[in-house]
Amino acid sequence: MVIDTPSTMSFDYSETQQMVAASAKEFAEQYIRPYVMEWDEAQTFPVEVFKKAGEMGFMGVLVPVELGGSGLGYHEYVAIIEEISKVDPSIGLSVAAHNSLCTNHILSFGNEVQKKKWLPKLATAEWIGAWGLTEHNTGSDAGGMSTTAVKEGNSWVLNGAKNFITHGKSGDIAVVVVRTGEKGDSHGMTAFVVEKGTPGFSSGKKENKLGMRASETAELVFDNCKIPDSNRLGGVGEGFVQSMKILDGGRISIGALSLGISKGAYEAALKYSKERVQFGKPISHFQGISFKLADMATEIEASELLLHKAAFLKNEGRNVTKLGAMAKMYASEVCVKVANEAVQIHGGYGFTKDFPVEKFYRDSKLCTIGEGTTEIQKVVIARKILK
C-alpha cells in the first residue's frame, strides 16, 4: 500500500456517508429495537419493516437512481448493514440478502428490459427478493445441484428444490441458479427469475433456527414450473460464473453484518463492565476484563479496515475475490469471538434474555457459514495467493 500524499487515503466517512450511517442508525432505533426479542422468539419476519426500509432507500442501495434505487456505493452499503445489525442482525441479514443477492444479480446480469421490469419494485421493497443456489445435498458443492431447467420452445420447465433460502416464503421474486447441462459442469448452470404466483412455484419447509430468527429461511420448490425464456439472466450456462461474482459482493455484505454484530456485542459488554461492581469497583478495572475488551476493540478495528478495503476495490470495479473472502472470513470469525467474550463479561446475566449479548452470540455463528463457510473462504484465498 503506497501513500504519496495526505489526500491519497482517508479513514473518515464523507459527509454523505455519515448522513447515511446516521439515517440507518435512527431507523434501527425507531423501527427495530423495540421489537427485537418479540420477533426473535416468535420467528416473525416483519415485512412492514422492510417496506419502511424501502422508503428510506435501504433496499436498493446499489441500484441507480433512474431505476428507483439510492445510487450509492459499497462504503455506504457497509454502513447501512452495520448500523442495522448492531441492533438486530436478523434484519441486517435480510436487508443484505435482498440487496446483494437477488437485486444485485439482476442489476449485474440482467438486460435493460429486465432491469426496468424488476429493479424498481425491488429497490423500493414493493417486492422482497430471494436468491437460490443452495440445495439439500449441495452446500459448498454448488456444482452438484439437482434442480433442473429443460427448454420447451420459448419456455423453460423447472423441477427440483432449493434449501436455506432467505425469504423463501415471503419473497415476491427469486433469482435461482439451476442445472441446464451436466451435473458438476461449471458451465452447465443458468440463472432465471421466477415471480411469486407462477404455477408450479411454491415454498416449502421454514427452518427453525438457532439464531437470525426474524430472518426467514425456507425452501423453494419447483414442480413443472414453466417460465418464459425472457426470464433468463445472461446466457445459457453462465449461471455458476455469475453466482461466484455475486458472492464476491455478498461476502462484503456478510462482513458488514459481522462487523455490526461485533460492535453491538462489544458496546453492550463495555457498558456492562463499567456498571457492574464487584469487590468494590467496576469489573472493567480488573485486568482479566480490560484485556478482553482491548482484544475485542483491536480485532473489530482490523475487521473494519479489511472490510472497507474490499468495499473500495468493489467501488473501483477491481477484482475483489481475495479481499472479499478475507474480509468475510476474518470479520465473521471475530464476531463469534467477540460475542462469546461479551457473554463471558456479563457472566450469568449474559446467559439470560434480559441482556442483548445472548442474541448476538446466537446470531453470530451463521456469519461463519452463510455465503461460503470459513473453510471455503480459505480455499478461495489460497487459490488466489498460490496462482
PDB file of N, CA and C in Angstrom, residues 41-84:
ATOM      1  N   GLU A  41     -38.321 -14.425  19.277  1.00  0.00           N
ATOM      2  CA  GLU A  41     -38.971 -15.553  19.947  1.00  0.00           C
ATOM      3  C   GLU A  41     -40.111 -16.140  19.122  1.00  0.00           C
ATOM      4  N   ALA A  42     -40.785 -15.293  18.352  1.00  0.00           N
ATOM      5  CA  ALA A  42     -41.893 -15.782  17.522  1.00  0.00           C
ATOM      6  C   ALA A  42     -41.443 -16.149  16.110  1.00  0.00           C
ATOM      7  N   GLN A  43     -40.177 -15.918  15.802  1.00  0.00           N
ATOM      8  CA  GLN A  43     -39.639 -16.111  14.452  1.00  0.00           C
ATOM      9  C   GLN A  43     -40.473 -15.355  13.417  1.00  0.00           C
ATOM     10  N   THR A  44     -40.795 -14.125  13.756  1.00  0.00           N
ATOM     11  CA  THR A  44     -41.599 -13.271  12.874  1.00  0.00           C
ATOM     12  C   THR A  44     -40.709 -12.579  11.853  1.00  0.00           C
ATOM     13  N   PHE A  45     -41.098 -12.674  10.592  1.00  0.00           N
ATOM     14  CA  PHE A  45     -40.425 -11.909   9.544  1.00  0.00           C
ATOM     15  C   PHE A  45     -41.244 -10.640   9.322  1.00  0.00           C
ATOM     16  N   PRO A  46     -40.770  -9.488   9.816  1.00  0.00           N
ATOM     17  CA  PRO A  46     -41.589  -8.270   9.818  1.00  0.00           C
ATOM     18  C   PRO A  46     -41.566  -7.535   8.470  1.00  0.00           C
ATOM     19  N   VAL A  47     -42.401  -7.997   7.566  1.00  0.00           N
ATOM     20  CA  VAL A  47     -42.418  -7.450   6.205  1.00  0.00           C
ATOM     21  C   VAL A  47     -42.595  -5.932   6.209  1.00  0.00           C
ATOM     22  N   GLU A  48     -43.438  -5.417   7.120  1.00  0.00           N
ATOM     23  CA  GLU A  48     -43.709  -3.982   7.139  1.00  0.00           C
ATOM     24  C   GLU A  48     -42.452  -3.165   7.422  1.00  0.00           C
ATOM     25  N   VAL A  49     -41.520  -3.726   8.171  1.00  0.00           N
ATOM     26  CA  VAL A  49     -40.263  -3.017   8.460  1.00  0.00           C
ATOM     27  C   VAL A  49     -39.421  -2.891   7.198  1.00  0.00           C
ATOM     28  N   PHE A  50     -39.460  -3.922   6.364  1.00  0.00           N
ATOM     29  CA  PHE A  50     -38.693  -3.873   5.121  1.00  0.00           C
ATOM     30  C   PHE A  50     -39.338  -2.914   4.118  1.00  0.00           C
ATOM     31  N   LYS A  51     -40.646  -2.780   4.177  1.00  0.00           N
ATOM     32  CA  LYS A  51     -41.311  -1.778   3.339  1.00  0.00           C
ATOM     33  C   LYS A  51     -40.843  -0.379   3.754  1.00  0.00           C
ATOM     34  N   LYS A  52     -40.731  -0.164   5.066  1.00  0.00           N
ATOM     35  CA  LYS A  52     -40.239   1.116   5.577  1.00  0.00           C
ATOM     36  C   LYS A  52     -38.785   1.325   5.176  1.00  0.00           C
ATOM     37  N   ALA A  53     -38.000   0.258   5.239  1.00  0.00           N
ATOM     38  CA  ALA A  53     -36.603   0.340   4.817  1.00  0.00           C
ATOM     39  C   ALA A  53     -36.518   0.717   3.343  1.00  0.00           C
ATOM     40  N   GLY A  54     -37.468   0.226   2.558  1.00  0.00           N
ATOM     41  CA  GLY A  54     -37.522   0.593   1.145  1.00  0.00           C
ATOM     42  C   GLY A  54     -37.776   2.078   0.957  1.00  0.00           C
ATOM     43  N   GLU A  55     -38.668   2.633   1.786  1.00  0.00           N
ATOM     44  CA  GLU A  55     -38.942   4.073   1.735  1.00  0.00           C
ATOM     45  C   GLU A  55     -37.687   4.889   2.075  1.00  0.00           C
ATOM     46  N   MET A  56     -36.866   4.330   2.941  1.00  0.00           N
ATOM     47  CA  MET A  56     -35.644   5.020   3.363  1.00  0.00           C
ATOM     48  C   MET A  56     -34.499   4.856   2.364  1.00  0.00           C
ATOM     49  N   GLY A  57     -34.692   3.991   1.362  1.00  0.00           N
ATOM     50  CA  GLY A  57     -33.655   3.772   0.357  1.00  0.00           C
ATOM     51  C   GLY A  57     -32.682   2.674   0.709  1.00  0.00           C
ATOM     52  N   PHE A  58     -32.997   1.859   1.728  1.00  0.00           N
ATOM     53  CA  PHE A  58     -32.067   0.833   2.191  1.00  0.00           C
ATOM     54  C   PHE A  58     -32.203  -0.494   1.460  1.00  0.00           C
ATOM     55  N   MET A  59     -33.221  -0.610   0.604  1.00  0.00           N
ATOM     56  CA  MET A  59     -33.441  -1.885  -0.079  1.00  0.00           C
ATOM     57  C   MET A  59     -32.973  -1.867  -1.537  1.00  0.00           C
ATOM     58  N   GLY A  60     -32.488  -0.715  -1.959  1.00  0.00           N
ATOM     59  CA  GLY A  60     -31.918  -0.608  -3.301  1.00  0.00           C
ATOM     60  C   GLY A  60     -30.680   0.259  -3.263  1.00  0.00           C
ATOM     61  N   VAL A  61     -29.818  -0.020  -2.313  1.00  0.00           N
ATOM     62  CA  VAL A  61     -28.649   0.836  -2.040  1.00  0.00           C
ATOM     63  C   VAL A  61     -27.779   1.022  -3.276  1.00  0.00           C
ATOM     64  N   LEU A  62     -27.523  -0.060  -4.003  1.00  0.00           N
ATOM     65  CA  LEU A  62     -26.585  -0.032  -5.128  1.00  0.00           C
ATOM     66  C   LEU A  62     -27.279   0.198  -6.472  1.00  0.00           C
ATOM     67  N   VAL A  63     -28.609   0.222  -6.456  1.00  0.00           N
ATOM     68  CA  VAL A  63     -29.377   0.394  -7.700  1.00  0.00           C
ATOM     69  C   VAL A  63     -29.362   1.863  -8.120  1.00  0.00           C
ATOM     70  N   PRO A  64     -29.115   2.143  -9.408  1.00  0.00           N
ATOM     71  CA  PRO A  64     -29.107   3.532  -9.878  1.00  0.00           C
ATOM     72  C   PRO A  64     -30.414   4.258  -9.591  1.00  0.00           C
ATOM     73  N   VAL A  65     -30.314   5.561  -9.406  1.00  0.00           N
ATOM     74  CA  VAL A  65     -31.474   6.390  -9.080  1.00  0.00           C
ATOM     75  C   VAL A  65     -32.555   6.279 -10.151  1.00  0.00           C
ATOM     76  N   GLU A  66     -32.139   6.207 -11.405  1.00  0.00           N
ATOM     77  CA  GLU A  66     -33.126   6.154 -12.500  1.00  0.00           C
ATOM     78  C   GLU A  66     -33.939   4.858 -12.500  1.00  0.00           C
ATOM     79  N   LEU A  67     -33.481   3.853 -11.732  1.00  0.00           N
ATOM     80  CA  LEU A  67     -34.226   2.603 -11.615  1.00  0.00           C
ATOM     81  C   LEU A  67     -34.873   2.478 -10.246  1.00  0.00           C
ATOM     82  N   GLY A  68     -34.984   3.607  -9.541  1.00  0.00           N
ATOM     83  CA  GLY A  68     -35.685   3.621  -8.262  1.00  0.00           C
ATOM     84  C   GLY A  68     -34.822   3.401  -7.046  1.00  0.00           C
ATOM     85  N   GLY A  69     -33.505   3.249  -7.258  1.00  0.00           N
ATOM     86  CA  GLY A  69     -32.612   2.976  -6.144  1.00  0.00           C
ATOM     87  C   GLY A  69     -31.959   4.211  -5.560  1.00  0.00           C
ATOM     88  N   SER A  70     -31.018   3.981  -4.645  1.00  0.00           N
ATOM     89  CA  SER A  70     -30.325   5.087  -3.974  1.00  0.00           C
ATOM     90  C   SER A  70     -29.060   5.516  -4.708  1.00  0.00           C
ATOM     91  N   GLY A  71     -28.546   4.660  -5.580  1.00  0.00           N
ATOM     92  CA  GLY A  71     -27.374   5.001  -6.364  1.00  0.00           C
ATOM     93  C   GLY A  71     -26.118   5.215  -5.537  1.00  0.00           C
ATOM     94  N   LEU A  72     -25.990   4.482  -4.446  1.00  0.00           N
ATOM     95  CA  LEU A  72     -24.839   4.637  -3.553  1.00  0.00           C
ATOM     96  C   LEU A  72     -23.804   3.552  -3.813  1.00  0.00           C
ATOM     97  N   GLY A  73     -22.678   3.626  -3.094  1.00  0.00           N
ATOM     98  CA  GLY A  73     -21.604   2.665  -3.275  1.00  0.00           C
ATOM     99  C   GLY A  73     -21.484   1.718  -2.096  1.00  0.00           C
ATOM    100  N   TYR A  74     -20.406   0.950  -2.098  1.00  0.00           N
ATOM    101  CA  TYR A  74     -20.242  -0.101  -1.100  1.00  0.00           C
ATOM    102  C   TYR A  74     -19.883   0.404   0.292  1.00  0.00           C
ATOM    103  N   HIS A  75     -19.225   1.563   0.406  1.00  0.00           N
ATOM    104  CA  HIS A  75     -18.951   2.101   1.742  1.00  0.00           C
ATOM    105  C   HIS A  75     -20.268   2.450   2.448  1.00  0.00           C
ATOM    106  N   GLU A  76     -21.182   3.077   1.717  1.00  0.00           N
ATOM    107  CA  GLU A  76     -22.495   3.407   2.275  1.00  0.00           C
ATOM    108  C   GLU A  76     -23.285   2.130   2.601  1.00  0.00           C
ATOM    109  N   TYR A  77     -23.160   1.162   1.708  1.00  0.00           N
ATOM    110  CA  TYR A  77     -23.850  -0.113   1.909  1.00  0.00           C
ATOM    111  C   TYR A  77     -23.371  -0.799   3.188  1.00  0.00           C
ATOM    112  N   VAL A  78     -22.059  -0.829   3.381  1.00  0.00           N
ATOM    113  CA  VAL A  78     -21.490  -1.409   4.606  1.00  0.00           C
ATOM    114  C   VAL A  78     -22.021  -0.685   5.839  1.00  0.00           C
ATOM    115  N   ALA A  79     -22.062   0.650   5.762  1.00  0.00           N
ATOM    116  CA  ALA A  79     -22.538   1.442   6.905  1.00  0.00           C
ATOM    117  C   ALA A  79     -23.989   1.109   7.260  1.00  0.00           C
ATOM    118  N   ILE A  80     -24.840   0.942   6.257  1.00  0.00           N
ATOM    119  CA  ILE A  80     -26.252   0.636   6.487  1.00  0.00           C
ATOM    120  C   ILE A  80     -26.412  -0.733   7.148  1.00  0.00           C
ATOM    121  N   ILE A  81     -25.761  -1.746   6.583  1.00  0.00           N
ATOM    122  CA  ILE A  81     -25.856  -3.099   7.143  1.00  0.00           C
ATOM    123  C   ILE A  81     -25.281  -3.132   8.556  1.00  0.00           C
ATOM    124  N   GLU A  82     -24.176  -2.462   8.761  1.00  0.00           N
ATOM    125  CA  GLU A  82     -23.535  -2.429  10.075  1.00  0.00           C
ATOM    126  C   GLU A  82     -24.458  -1.820  11.132  1.00  0.00           C
ATOM    127  N   GLU A  83     -25.027  -0.656  10.843  1.00  0.00           N
ATOM    128  CA  GLU A  83     -25.858   0.038  11.836  1.00  0.00           C
ATOM    129  C   GLU A  83     -27.121  -0.753  12.176  1.00  0.00           C
ATOM    130  N   ILE A  84     -27.747  -1.358  11.166  1.00  0.00           N
ATOM    131  CA  ILE A  84     -28.940  -2.172  11.418  1.00  0.00           C
ATOM    132  C   ILE A  84     -28.573  -3.415  12.226  1.00  0.00           C
TER     133      ILE A  84
END
